Amino acid sequence: MSTCSVSKGCFVFKPNPKKRRVSHKKAKDLRKVNEDTEDSELRFLTCQSLWAQIRSETEKIQEDLNKQLFDSLVSFLRRSHSEFQEKTTEWTCRMKSREIPTAALVLGVNVTDHDLTFRNLSEVLQNTVTPYIAFLEAKDCPGIKNLMQKLMGQLMNCNVDVDSLEDEDYVQVSQNRVRCSMTSLVNWYESVTKKTDSETPSKKRTSSSTHWQSPPVVVIFKDMESFTTKVLQDFIVISSQHIHELPLVLIFGIATSPMIIHSLLPHSVSSLLCIELFQSLSCKEHLSTVIDKLLLTTQFPFKLGVKVLQVLINIFLYHDFSVQNFVKGFQLCIVEHFYSQPLSVLCCQLGDAKKRANSLSHDQCENIRRLPSFRRYVECQVSEKQIALLTEDNFLKETMQKLLEDLNAYHENYISVLRCLHVFTSSLPKYPLGKQIRELHCACLENQVWETKEYESSLQLARMLNKSDLETMLQQCVEIFVSSSENEFDKTVKKLKEFLTQFQKLEADAFQERDVSVPSQKELQKKTDLYHLQKTLLELKESRRSKKLTKFEMLRFEVVDYIDSLVRNYLVPADHKTLHEIVYFNTASVLREHLNAAPRIALHTALNNPYSYLKNQALKTDGGGISNKAPDICIVYKLHLECGRLINLVDWLEAFSTVVMAGEGPNADAASSDQVDDVIHARFIRAVSELELLGFIKPSKQKTDHVARLTWGGC
């Protein structure tokens, strides 16, 4: 571009959009380069191995957390079943009143986790209680006939077409049509149980040794709140009439509150249910356990940076309360870290990491020298060592092994001291550093926690704790440090035990101080004149002002100062440690891009550039062109971007027809052209209707044959 001019002036050069595209291409090429590095296969295997361990641990956590709940449900089913089998007096009374044993299972608002819970519950019940389990969802049961079809189809292991109309009252079972009724279900149950009873003892032991004799029929309503009142009423009333013939047990999956049962069902129907309440673990407690087992441990070398962890926690707290989605986000972080970080090959157990560090190539050593944390480390060394680190690969590998050992020791020390600090701060008024350990963990990762106002206020409150609380906290800290694998805390444990011994000795001293203070109070009780009384009171007041700290207060200050010294030594933020980039994933923007919903942007991208999603070469266009191969809604959308506030439908149709007909030849018969016009007209109407449904346009009353545009800007 020429800048020659007769007069002096200011010349503006607009940025070339092609250069921006090149920069995006470079970023993609960098990822391709990372993907093609020599250690890509080893990184992939390491990532797979790490995720397999974490998935196994999460399954174990889920099993442990649900164990108490499932045991309670099995016990409830056992009581209900035994009463039916033995025909006891209680069952006879219930049979007369036609009550159905019902478990109200309150699972919480984290609906996305309910499927996994019910799946695990089904496995437990099938392995220990009964093979006859049916899952019912509101979307499949709009009426009682659909419900019975689904119920019998699942219990009899047959496929049912819910949309069929002509045989709606029947299901196909082994080439026989069975009517969908409770009587048919009772007859089927009697035939199945008789067949089981008539089997030989050896066959019984091999086939159904874990199941009970005459096992109950369990019907699980996964989303009870979504069922219509009439469907539930009809099913409960019908089932109650056959409860003496069929050991039916209902399980209501509830997301909100048990009161929803009485809101949906009138008293005449709810009185037919013998309800027992079961409460699952809170999703917040579940998340705390997951973070404790996956992040605050040295079992897994991979760690999350503070911004990434805050993104995952915010999505959990403000969107879905889903622990499963949190774990999936954690999995995404692992995959992204191993994909984008070439040095993640060292993100493994310490022994393997040292072996791999010893066999690094020259290019990988150069990658290490480029790390910001390693640069800071080199700058702090003497000049001879700086030269060796930057030029000699062997010396670098030896130094790296020591740095990896230091990083591993840092994590072990960090976790122990973090738990100790949480013991002190979790019981303080108003929780300055948070009630949950995850909040304290984020505060320590973000910056030097001892420099924050919240930490100072926590120390002030800790200096006012009473003796019993301090003793309890010190005992918990001793247990934490004893369980640590580091020998570095031996002196710490010894010091904390000394504090406990000193607290126990203070009780005798406290009794002596009380005996000394009694005579001074007796002097005030003697008869004296006003002048001497005032003088004595002033002296007492002055003595209280200049009162020295008691032994307990001095010891309490000493304990808090010692905990403060541990925090300053061991709770250094992770980004201050050398080589932290190897094990920490800090790219929160990538995580937000994948997890934070931005439907309008995605919709604009899909409609404006369908190639970005469909990857069809025919849809590629240069600049702002419109391909006639694109879907109709994409053509209509790009044309509407060129219009103003009101869009003339006739002009819009003409432009649409021009784009669509651009690829066809000019020769066409009159009859065929009329048919083509009708087809194009119909396609245009459908595309405009879809655009209106998506919220981009709406009908306008200002002008006939016009629609109003609802969005502005790029999208």
XYZ file of C-alpha atoms in Angstrom:
715
model
C 0.000 0.000 0.000
C 1.407 3.388 -1.012
C 1.809 6.181 1.538
C 2.753 8.932 -0.938
C 0.705 12.095 -0.525
C 1.019 15.776 -1.308
C 0.110 16.736 2.245
C 1.238 15.206 5.470
C -1.264 12.881 7.043
C -1.998 9.844 9.154
C -2.371 6.570 7.249
C -4.434 3.726 8.682
C -3.671 0.129 7.663
C -6.532 -2.247 8.412
C -5.437 -5.725 9.545
C -5.658 -8.397 6.911
C -8.174 -11.096 7.924
C -6.081 -13.683 6.066
C -3.238 -13.154 8.554
C -5.592 -13.901 11.416
C -6.592 -17.132 9.742
C -2.930 -18.023 9.366
C -2.391 -17.549 13.104
C -5.269 -19.935 13.827
C -3.743 -22.400 11.374
C -0.419 -22.119 13.171
C -2.079 -22.977 16.461
C -3.655 -26.043 14.872
C -0.340 -26.997 13.260
C 1.355 -26.750 16.644
C -1.092 -29.278 18.009
C -0.393 -31.520 15.039
C 3.336 -31.213 15.737
C 2.696 -32.120 19.360
C 0.689 -35.080 18.186
C 3.510 -36.303 15.942
C 6.333 -36.080 18.488
C 8.442 -39.138 19.214
C 6.770 -39.775 22.571
C 3.165 -39.420 21.388
C 2.484 -43.156 21.710
C 4.037 -43.305 25.191
C 2.011 -40.250 26.235
C -1.140 -41.899 24.927
C -0.444 -45.103 26.863
C 0.365 -43.102 30.023
C -2.883 -41.162 29.644
C -4.856 -44.379 29.181
C -3.236 -46.003 32.207
C -3.835 -42.955 34.400
C -7.475 -42.660 33.395
C -8.052 -46.386 33.983
C -6.756 -45.983 37.557
C -8.892 -42.894 38.172
C -12.003 -44.542 36.718
C -11.466 -47.565 38.956
C -11.089 -45.264 41.966
C -14.284 -43.313 41.123
C -16.249 -46.553 40.773
C -14.936 -47.672 44.154
C -15.923 -44.307 45.681
C -19.408 -44.596 44.210
C -19.774 -48.129 45.529
C -18.595 -47.174 49.035
C -20.861 -44.124 49.230
C -23.945 -46.051 48.088
C -23.276 -49.150 50.178
C -25.186 -47.988 53.255
C -28.144 -46.821 51.147
C -28.316 -50.068 49.172
C -27.978 -52.189 52.313
C -30.923 -50.316 53.843
C -33.010 -50.909 50.714
C -32.146 -54.612 50.661
C -33.090 -54.858 54.342
C -36.410 -53.140 53.577
C -37.114 -55.580 50.732
C -36.155 -58.496 52.964
C -38.659 -57.433 55.615
C -41.414 -56.947 53.059
C -40.656 -60.224 51.341
C -40.406 -62.296 54.520
C -43.801 -61.029 55.668
C -45.334 -62.102 52.372
C -43.611 -65.482 52.338
C -44.396 -66.428 55.921
C -47.941 -65.002 55.810
C -47.479 -63.481 59.245
C -50.092 -61.557 61.143
C -48.580 -58.238 60.086
C -48.747 -59.204 56.423
C -52.324 -60.362 56.860
C -53.237 -56.992 58.368
C -51.484 -55.212 55.530
C -53.169 -57.435 52.979
C -56.550 -56.506 54.442
C -55.706 -52.835 54.234
C -54.140 -53.447 50.800
C -50.956 -51.525 51.565
C -48.073 -51.772 49.081
C -44.507 -51.650 50.513
C -42.990 -48.476 49.041
C -39.494 -47.013 49.313
C -39.267 -43.242 48.792
C -35.694 -42.807 47.550
C -34.627 -39.131 47.743
C -31.654 -38.713 45.411
C -31.392 -34.917 45.115
C -31.570 -32.486 42.220
C -28.496 -33.894 40.433
C -30.748 -35.700 37.967
C -27.909 -36.606 35.596
C -26.392 -38.848 38.290
C -29.636 -40.739 38.946
C -29.162 -43.158 36.022
C -25.872 -44.420 37.437
C -27.386 -44.816 40.912
C -30.346 -46.793 39.587
C -28.039 -48.910 37.430
C -25.930 -49.834 40.456
C -29.080 -50.445 42.511
C -30.422 -52.776 39.824
C -27.179 -54.786 39.849
C -27.287 -55.125 43.644
C -30.926 -56.216 43.670
C -30.455 -58.675 40.813
C -27.429 -60.221 42.517
C -28.923 -60.487 45.994
C -32.712 -60.150 45.976
C -34.730 -60.677 42.812
C -34.402 -60.979 39.042
C -37.790 -59.290 38.551
C -37.035 -55.561 38.276
C -38.774 -53.022 36.048
C -37.741 -49.423 35.385
C -40.472 -46.987 34.429
C -39.985 -43.441 33.099
C -42.659 -40.792 32.710
C -41.901 -40.188 29.028
C -42.725 -43.848 28.230
C -45.895 -43.980 30.361
C -48.370 -41.275 29.295
C -51.260 -43.626 30.165
C -51.946 -46.687 32.298
C -51.974 -48.960 29.216
C -48.484 -47.806 28.219
C -47.308 -48.313 31.792
C -48.616 -51.878 31.918
C -47.068 -52.606 28.533
C -43.687 -51.381 29.697
C -43.959 -53.194 33.020
C -44.897 -56.558 31.567
C -42.479 -56.181 28.673
C -39.515 -55.718 31.010
C -40.550 -58.416 33.489
C -41.262 -60.986 30.764
C -38.159 -60.006 28.750
C -40.062 -59.230 25.587
C -40.002 -56.282 23.218
C -43.016 -53.995 23.245
C -43.883 -51.433 20.584
C -45.461 -48.649 22.620
C -46.571 -46.763 19.512
C -48.625 -49.661 18.166
C -52.345 -48.928 18.254
C -54.198 -52.014 17.103
C -52.808 -54.452 19.717
C -52.307 -51.879 22.436
C -53.683 -54.102 25.208
C -51.420 -57.061 24.422
C -47.742 -58.015 24.491
C -46.098 -60.792 22.494
C -44.506 -63.430 24.745
C -42.962 -66.521 23.085
C -45.415 -66.463 20.148
C -48.359 -65.934 22.506
C -50.306 -62.736 22.936
C -50.734 -61.850 26.604
C -53.210 -59.234 27.724
C -51.608 -56.329 29.610
C -53.407 -56.597 32.940
C -52.505 -57.194 36.549
C -54.263 -60.581 36.427
C -51.968 -61.692 33.595
C -48.988 -60.489 35.597
C -50.109 -62.484 38.662
C -50.601 -65.629 36.550
C -47.158 -65.161 34.975
C -45.535 -64.725 38.398
C -47.191 -67.866 39.772
C -46.064 -69.901 36.763
C -42.496 -68.613 36.989
C -42.157 -69.253 40.734
C -43.702 -72.753 40.408
C -41.249 -73.549 37.624
C -38.366 -72.415 39.847
C -39.617 -74.450 42.793
C -39.946 -77.612 40.671
C -36.289 -77.495 39.586
C -33.803 -79.928 41.059
C -31.828 -78.737 44.112
C -28.523 -78.837 42.220
C -29.948 -76.771 39.385
C -31.376 -74.291 41.897
C -28.014 -73.806 43.498
C -26.323 -73.087 40.207
C -29.013 -70.885 38.668
C -30.515 -68.726 41.381
C -28.669 -69.435 44.615
C -28.418 -65.726 45.449
C -32.121 -65.037 44.912
C -34.811 -65.621 47.508
C -37.548 -68.153 47.182
C -40.624 -66.412 45.705
C -38.665 -63.196 45.064
C -40.529 -59.864 45.073
C -41.388 -57.868 41.973
C -39.669 -54.483 42.229
C -41.052 -51.590 40.184
C -38.835 -48.491 40.100
C -40.299 -45.126 39.090
C -37.116 -43.295 38.101
C -38.636 -39.794 37.914
C -41.740 -39.827 40.073
C -42.313 -36.051 39.846
C -42.780 -36.303 36.070
C -45.566 -38.920 36.189
C -49.125 -37.706 35.844
C -51.378 -38.079 38.852
C -53.942 -40.207 37.016
C -51.374 -42.792 35.863
C -49.955 -43.203 39.369
C -53.408 -43.338 40.946
C -54.686 -46.008 38.580
C -51.598 -48.172 38.924
C -51.521 -48.012 42.741
C -55.231 -48.732 43.090
C -55.068 -51.688 40.680
C -51.906 -53.071 42.311
C -53.349 -52.824 45.815
C -56.175 -55.164 44.815
C -53.652 -57.899 43.918
C -51.099 -57.362 46.674
C -52.107 -60.621 48.400
C -51.209 -62.552 45.210
C -48.175 -60.619 44.003
C -45.267 -59.504 46.287
C -45.012 -56.103 44.679
C -42.584 -53.460 46.009
C -42.474 -49.906 44.655
C -39.421 -47.623 44.660
C -40.056 -43.931 43.961
C -37.063 -41.981 42.674
C -37.521 -38.449 44.054
C -35.368 -35.447 43.158
C -37.000 -32.759 45.310
C -38.841 -33.671 48.520
C -40.819 -36.665 49.863
C -43.834 -34.347 50.192
C -44.259 -34.653 46.423
C -45.940 -38.033 47.066
C -48.761 -36.363 48.983
C -48.905 -33.535 46.436
C -49.383 -35.934 43.526
C -51.600 -38.474 45.259
C -54.801 -37.879 47.239
C -55.096 -39.352 50.715
C -57.303 -42.193 49.525
C -54.469 -43.388 47.246
C -51.439 -42.563 49.402
C -53.052 -44.498 52.269
C -52.618 -47.621 50.116
C -48.834 -47.246 50.365
C -46.657 -48.302 53.295
C -43.909 -45.715 52.730
C -40.399 -45.793 54.152
C -38.001 -42.917 53.465
C -34.419 -43.413 52.204
C -32.005 -40.516 51.736
C -28.927 -40.703 49.535
C -25.705 -38.895 50.306
C -25.687 -35.169 49.499
C -24.093 -34.384 46.146
C -21.833 -31.797 47.838
C -20.542 -34.431 50.257
C -20.077 -36.753 47.290
C -18.023 -34.080 45.492
C -15.899 -33.480 48.602
C -15.107 -37.202 48.736
C -14.213 -37.283 45.032
C -11.884 -34.268 45.345
C -10.319 -35.754 48.465
C -9.639 -39.113 46.764
C -8.629 -37.849 43.300
C -6.929 -34.483 43.845
C -5.707 -34.332 47.452
C -3.637 -37.458 47.148
C -0.213 -38.525 45.873
C -1.679 -41.682 44.359
C -2.226 -39.877 41.038
C 0.523 -37.610 39.666
C -1.840 -35.449 37.576
C -3.016 -32.215 39.233
C -5.421 -29.391 38.369
C -4.463 -25.722 38.425
C -6.535 -23.320 40.486
C -8.416 -21.741 37.555
C -9.271 -25.106 36.032
C -10.476 -26.446 39.386
C -12.602 -23.335 39.929
C -14.223 -23.789 36.495
C -15.175 -27.392 37.304
C -16.466 -26.483 40.785
C -18.472 -23.514 39.449
C -20.106 -25.693 36.799
C -21.005 -28.170 39.537
C -22.383 -25.563 41.981
C -24.191 -23.277 39.526
C -25.367 -25.656 36.793
C -26.109 -29.311 37.505
C -24.725 -30.565 40.872
C -23.562 -33.590 38.888
C -20.557 -35.471 40.232
C -20.447 -37.566 37.048
C -20.091 -34.416 34.939
C -17.327 -33.238 37.285
C -15.469 -36.521 36.727
C -15.988 -36.209 32.949
C -14.555 -32.690 33.099
C -11.599 -34.082 35.031
C -11.143 -36.702 32.310
C -11.211 -33.964 29.665
C -8.443 -32.135 31.555
C -6.304 -35.288 31.544
C -6.768 -35.847 27.807
C -6.098 -32.186 26.966
C -2.980 -32.080 29.168
C -1.422 -35.176 27.622
C -2.380 -33.995 24.129
C -1.089 -30.418 24.335
C 1.920 -30.794 26.674
C 4.844 -32.766 25.158
C 6.508 -33.096 28.574
C 3.450 -34.833 30.033
C 5.332 -38.036 29.289
C 6.899 -37.389 32.725
C 3.468 -37.161 34.400
C 3.655 -40.585 36.008
C 4.847 -42.191 39.232
C 8.191 -40.912 40.540
C 10.174 -44.063 39.730
C 8.969 -44.163 36.113
C 9.376 -40.387 35.734
C 13.052 -40.560 36.785
C 13.715 -43.371 34.298
C 12.022 -41.458 31.490
C 13.863 -38.250 32.422
C 17.152 -40.109 32.087
C 16.294 -41.160 28.517
C 15.030 -37.825 27.177
C 16.146 -36.721 23.727
C 17.838 -33.407 22.960
C 14.585 -31.864 21.658
C 12.782 -32.803 24.853
C 15.600 -31.281 26.905
C 15.123 -28.088 24.934
C 11.403 -28.196 25.766
C 12.312 -28.377 29.448
C 14.652 -25.398 29.112
C 11.756 -23.393 27.652
C 9.521 -23.934 30.674
C 8.957 -20.651 32.592
C 9.453 -22.335 35.969
C 12.732 -23.881 34.833
C 13.920 -20.504 33.531
C 13.294 -18.980 36.954
C 15.233 -21.847 38.522
C 18.195 -21.309 36.176
C 18.277 -17.580 36.911
C 18.722 -18.303 40.621
C 21.810 -20.490 40.071
C 25.448 -19.470 39.835
C 26.835 -18.730 36.371
C 28.736 -22.032 36.002
C 25.657 -24.064 36.815
C 23.527 -21.910 34.495
C 25.824 -22.698 31.575
C 25.789 -26.416 32.399
C 21.993 -26.526 32.635
C 21.565 -24.738 29.305
C 24.226 -26.618 27.325
C 24.784 -30.073 28.825
C 21.911 -32.548 28.489
C 23.363 -35.090 30.922
C 23.711 -32.509 33.687
C 20.181 -31.344 32.951
C 18.831 -34.903 33.304
C 20.551 -35.363 36.661
C 19.161 -32.061 37.896
C 15.710 -32.970 36.600
C 15.619 -36.150 38.660
C 16.320 -34.148 41.817
C 13.687 -31.572 40.855
C 11.100 -34.300 40.252
C 11.873 -35.734 43.706
C 11.430 -32.267 45.220
C 8.108 -31.824 43.406
C 6.835 -35.184 44.662
C 7.929 -34.370 48.242
C 6.238 -30.969 47.935
C 2.908 -32.607 47.101
C 3.107 -35.027 50.031
C 4.000 -32.244 52.479
C 1.418 -29.888 50.985
C -1.467 -32.319 51.395
C -0.636 -33.119 55.039
C -0.247 -29.464 56.096
C -3.359 -28.489 54.110
C -5.430 -31.042 56.033
C -3.945 -29.817 59.303
C -4.800 -26.189 58.493
C -8.319 -27.238 57.497
C -8.789 -28.835 60.928
C -8.187 -25.403 62.496
C -10.123 -23.241 60.006
C -13.203 -25.425 59.363
C -14.640 -24.783 62.843
C -14.018 -21.027 63.045
C -16.983 -18.603 63.075
C -18.064 -17.452 59.586
C -15.372 -19.702 58.011
C -12.919 -17.025 56.711
C -11.015 -19.602 54.619
C -14.066 -21.678 53.744
C -15.863 -24.600 55.296
C -14.861 -27.186 52.688
C -11.278 -28.259 52.112
C -11.654 -27.564 48.384
C -12.095 -23.840 49.148
C -8.929 -23.818 51.256
C -7.094 -25.762 48.523
C -8.072 -23.168 45.888
C -6.987 -20.319 48.190
C -3.568 -21.939 48.712
C -3.074 -22.627 44.983
C -4.093 -19.131 43.923
C -1.523 -17.149 45.932
C 0.466 -17.178 49.154
C -2.386 -17.746 51.562
C -0.595 -16.220 54.565
C -0.690 -12.815 52.845
C -4.493 -12.696 52.594
C -6.859 -10.894 54.953
C -8.901 -14.073 55.401
C -5.858 -15.890 56.750
C -5.081 -13.084 59.208
C -8.644 -13.108 60.522
C -8.454 -16.907 60.838
C -5.323 -16.599 63.000
C -7.019 -14.018 65.213
C -10.014 -16.304 65.717
C -7.742 -19.317 66.335
C -6.028 -17.381 69.127
C -9.397 -17.309 70.939
C -10.149 -21.037 70.833
C -10.838 -22.789 74.120
C -8.681 -25.509 75.607
C -10.849 -28.522 74.721
C -11.140 -27.474 71.050
C -7.397 -26.908 70.801
C -6.639 -30.315 72.286
C -9.053 -32.011 69.873
C -7.538 -30.184 66.873
C -3.982 -30.983 67.914
C -4.882 -34.655 68.299
C -6.361 -34.689 64.769
C -3.225 -33.001 63.391
C -1.035 -35.619 65.079
C -3.050 -38.385 63.374
C -2.699 -36.630 59.986
C 1.079 -36.268 60.261
C 1.540 -39.803 61.628
C -0.340 -41.227 58.621
C 1.926 -39.247 56.260
C 4.675 -41.224 54.541
C 7.185 -38.396 54.938
C 9.792 -38.685 57.719
C 10.106 -34.922 57.649
C 7.135 -34.585 59.999
C 8.634 -36.636 62.849
C 9.764 -33.458 64.595
C 6.360 -31.897 63.946
C 4.557 -34.830 65.569
C 6.909 -34.647 68.554
C 6.272 -30.904 68.935
C 2.477 -31.287 68.744
C 2.567 -34.044 71.365
C 4.564 -31.700 73.618
C 1.806 -29.101 73.248
C -0.782 -31.696 74.271
C 1.266 -32.612 77.358
C 1.590 -28.950 78.340
C -2.182 -28.450 78.008
C -2.776 -31.358 80.365
C -0.388 -29.837 82.936
C -2.251 -26.528 82.855
C -5.254 -27.898 84.780
C -3.334 -28.113 88.067
C -1.954 -24.593 87.568
C -5.468 -23.295 86.873
C -6.698 -24.539 90.272
C -3.825 -22.737 92.018
C -4.650 -19.453 90.245
C -8.244 -19.724 91.440
C -7.057 -20.162 95.052
C -4.879 -17.019 94.778
C -7.719 -14.883 93.387
C -10.096 -15.785 96.248
C -8.399 -13.618 99.005
C -8.467 -10.483 96.831
C -12.235 -10.901 96.408
C -12.666 -11.426 100.165
C -10.904 -8.072 100.862
C -13.611 -6.306 98.849
C -16.298 -7.949 100.951
C -14.895 -6.395 104.179
C -16.627 -3.335 105.581
C -14.764 -0.140 104.616
C -15.443 3.500 103.810
C -16.225 4.853 100.366
C -12.755 6.335 99.819
C -10.895 3.079 100.438
C -13.454 1.142 98.387
C -12.948 3.418 95.366
C -9.172 3.205 95.762
C -9.269 -0.598 95.858
C -11.527 -0.777 92.789
C -9.221 1.522 90.806
C -6.218 -0.599 91.737
C -8.026 -3.745 90.560
C -8.982 -2.018 87.324
C -5.389 -0.963 86.652
C -4.135 -4.440 87.442
C -6.576 -5.934 84.939
C -5.433 -3.512 82.241
C -1.803 -4.391 82.778
C -2.649 -8.023 83.319
C -0.071 -10.474 82.019
C -1.045 -13.346 79.745
C -1.864 -16.573 81.519
C 0.077 -19.735 80.822
C -2.830 -21.082 78.769
C -2.974 -17.946 76.596
C 0.798 -18.008 76.064
C 0.635 -21.682 75.093
C -2.323 -21.051 72.778
C -0.367 -18.271 71.008
C 2.600 -20.610 70.693
C 0.448 -23.341 69.087
C -1.094 -20.947 66.552
C 2.318 -19.482 65.689
C 3.705 -22.981 65.131
C 0.844 -23.879 62.751
C 1.471 -20.555 60.986
C 5.141 -21.490 60.487
C 4.099 -24.836 58.943
C 1.774 -23.023 56.536
C 4.487 -20.589 55.438
C 6.985 -23.416 54.862
C 4.823 -25.980 53.074
C 1.749 -24.297 51.522
C 3.654 -22.468 48.790
C 1.536 -22.141 45.587
C 2.249 -24.853 43.038
C 3.231 -22.413 40.287
C 6.211 -21.375 42.435
C 7.673 -24.888 42.144
C 10.045 -25.858 39.349
C 8.638 -28.188 36.629
C 5.076 -27.798 37.854
C 3.946 -27.521 34.200
C 4.631 -31.248 33.763
C 1.888 -32.387 36.155
C -0.441 -29.357 36.407
C -3.092 -28.518 33.821
C -3.746 -24.763 33.848
C -5.475 -23.998 30.527
C -8.880 -22.990 31.850
C -9.897 -21.331 28.556
C -9.845 -24.691 26.738
C -12.007 -26.212 29.453
C -14.526 -23.340 29.280
C -14.680 -23.691 25.507
C -15.655 -27.354 25.813
C -17.859 -27.303 28.919
C -19.481 -23.866 29.166
C -22.530 -23.826 26.957
C -22.600 -21.108 24.256
C -25.515 -22.231 22.070
C -25.945 -18.964 20.176
C -22.315 -18.940 19.020
C -22.450 -22.612 18.039
C -25.717 -22.045 16.187
C -24.319 -19.056 14.293
C -21.219 -21.054 13.318
C -23.318 -23.979 12.106
C -25.667 -21.806 10.019
C -23.066 -19.367 8.713
C -20.387 -21.971 7.949
C -21.888 -25.489 7.828
C -18.525 -26.881 6.676
C -17.125 -26.396 10.195
C -19.428 -29.180 11.451
C -20.318 -31.269 8.375
C -16.764 -31.335 6.887
C -18.205 -31.623 3.384
C -15.848 -30.219 0.733
C -18.812 -29.062 -1.384
C -19.777 -26.625 1.382
C -16.431 -24.800 1.365
C -16.784 -21.160 0.310
C -14.324 -18.316 -0.107
C -15.085 -15.144 1.792
C -18.758 -14.426 2.327
C -20.084 -16.469 -0.594
C -23.158 -18.678 -0.345
C -22.988 -22.203 -1.713
C -26.103 -23.629 -3.356
C -25.091 -27.004 -1.912
C -25.632 -25.757 1.647
C -28.772 -26.731 3.608
C -31.751 -24.455 2.944
C -31.763 -23.003 6.456
C -28.086 -21.987 6.049
C -28.855 -20.148 2.793
C -31.853 -18.397 4.318
C -29.843 -17.469 7.424
C -26.955 -15.927 5.469
C -29.392 -13.952 3.306
C -31.206 -12.628 6.381
C -27.901 -11.315 7.784
C -27.788 -8.864 4.845
C -31.220 -7.415 5.652
C -32.337 -4.656 7.994
C -34.908 -4.618 10.775
C -37.770 -5.687 8.481
C -37.302 -8.363 5.805
C -39.473 -8.498 2.683
C -40.479 -12.141 2.174
C -40.843 -11.682 -1.619
C -37.323 -10.290 -2.021
C -36.039 -12.966 0.369
C -37.666 -15.697 -1.764
C -36.180 -14.233 -4.962
C -32.703 -14.172 -3.452
C -33.130 -17.738 -2.164
C -34.307 -18.907 -5.578
C -31.334 -17.218 -7.272
C -28.846 -18.984 -4.982
C -30.506 -22.395 -5.286
C -30.867 -22.190 -9.084
C -27.280 -20.967 -9.580
C -25.933 -24.470 -10.167
C -28.636 -25.529 -12.660
C -28.534 -24.929 -16.416
C -30.652 -22.250 -18.166
C -32.527 -24.729 -20.361
C -35.710 -25.986 -18.753
C -39.265 -26.731 -19.891
C -42.111 -24.471 -18.802
C -43.937 -27.315 -17.019
C -40.806 -28.508 -15.252
C -39.892 -24.924 -14.293
C -43.284 -24.479 -12.619
C -42.704 -27.640 -10.629
C -39.234 -26.435 -9.653
C -40.679 -23.109 -8.501
C -43.218 -24.896 -6.339
C -40.491 -27.053 -4.774
C -38.263 -24.013 -4.120
C -41.232 -22.151 -2.642
C -41.963 -25.055 -0.269
C -38.291 -25.347 0.704
C -38.167 -21.614 1.415
C -41.276 -21.716 3.619
C -39.863 -24.625 5.615
C -36.481 -22.907 6.091
C -38.124 -19.648 7.215
C -40.303 -21.574 9.686
C -37.213 -23.273 11.125
C -35.484 -19.895 11.437
C -38.518 -18.522 13.287
C -38.504 -21.539 15.587
C -34.842 -20.838 16.448
C -35.739 -17.275 17.433
C -34.048 -15.275 14.665
C -37.206 -13.745 13.166
C -40.855 -13.168 14.062
C -43.974 -12.093 12.146
C -44.494 -8.331 11.836
C -47.759 -6.382 11.918
C -46.192 -3.178 10.577
C -46.073 -4.319 6.950
C -47.677 -7.159 5.084
C -45.390 -9.855 3.661
C -42.649 -8.804 6.084
C -40.959 -10.410 9.080
C -38.974 -8.690 11.833
C -35.371 -9.577 12.530
C -34.584 -10.336 16.196
C -30.772 -10.632 16.281
C -28.052 -8.123 15.426
C -24.304 -8.051 15.103
C -22.370 -11.047 13.901
C -24.942 -13.480 15.290
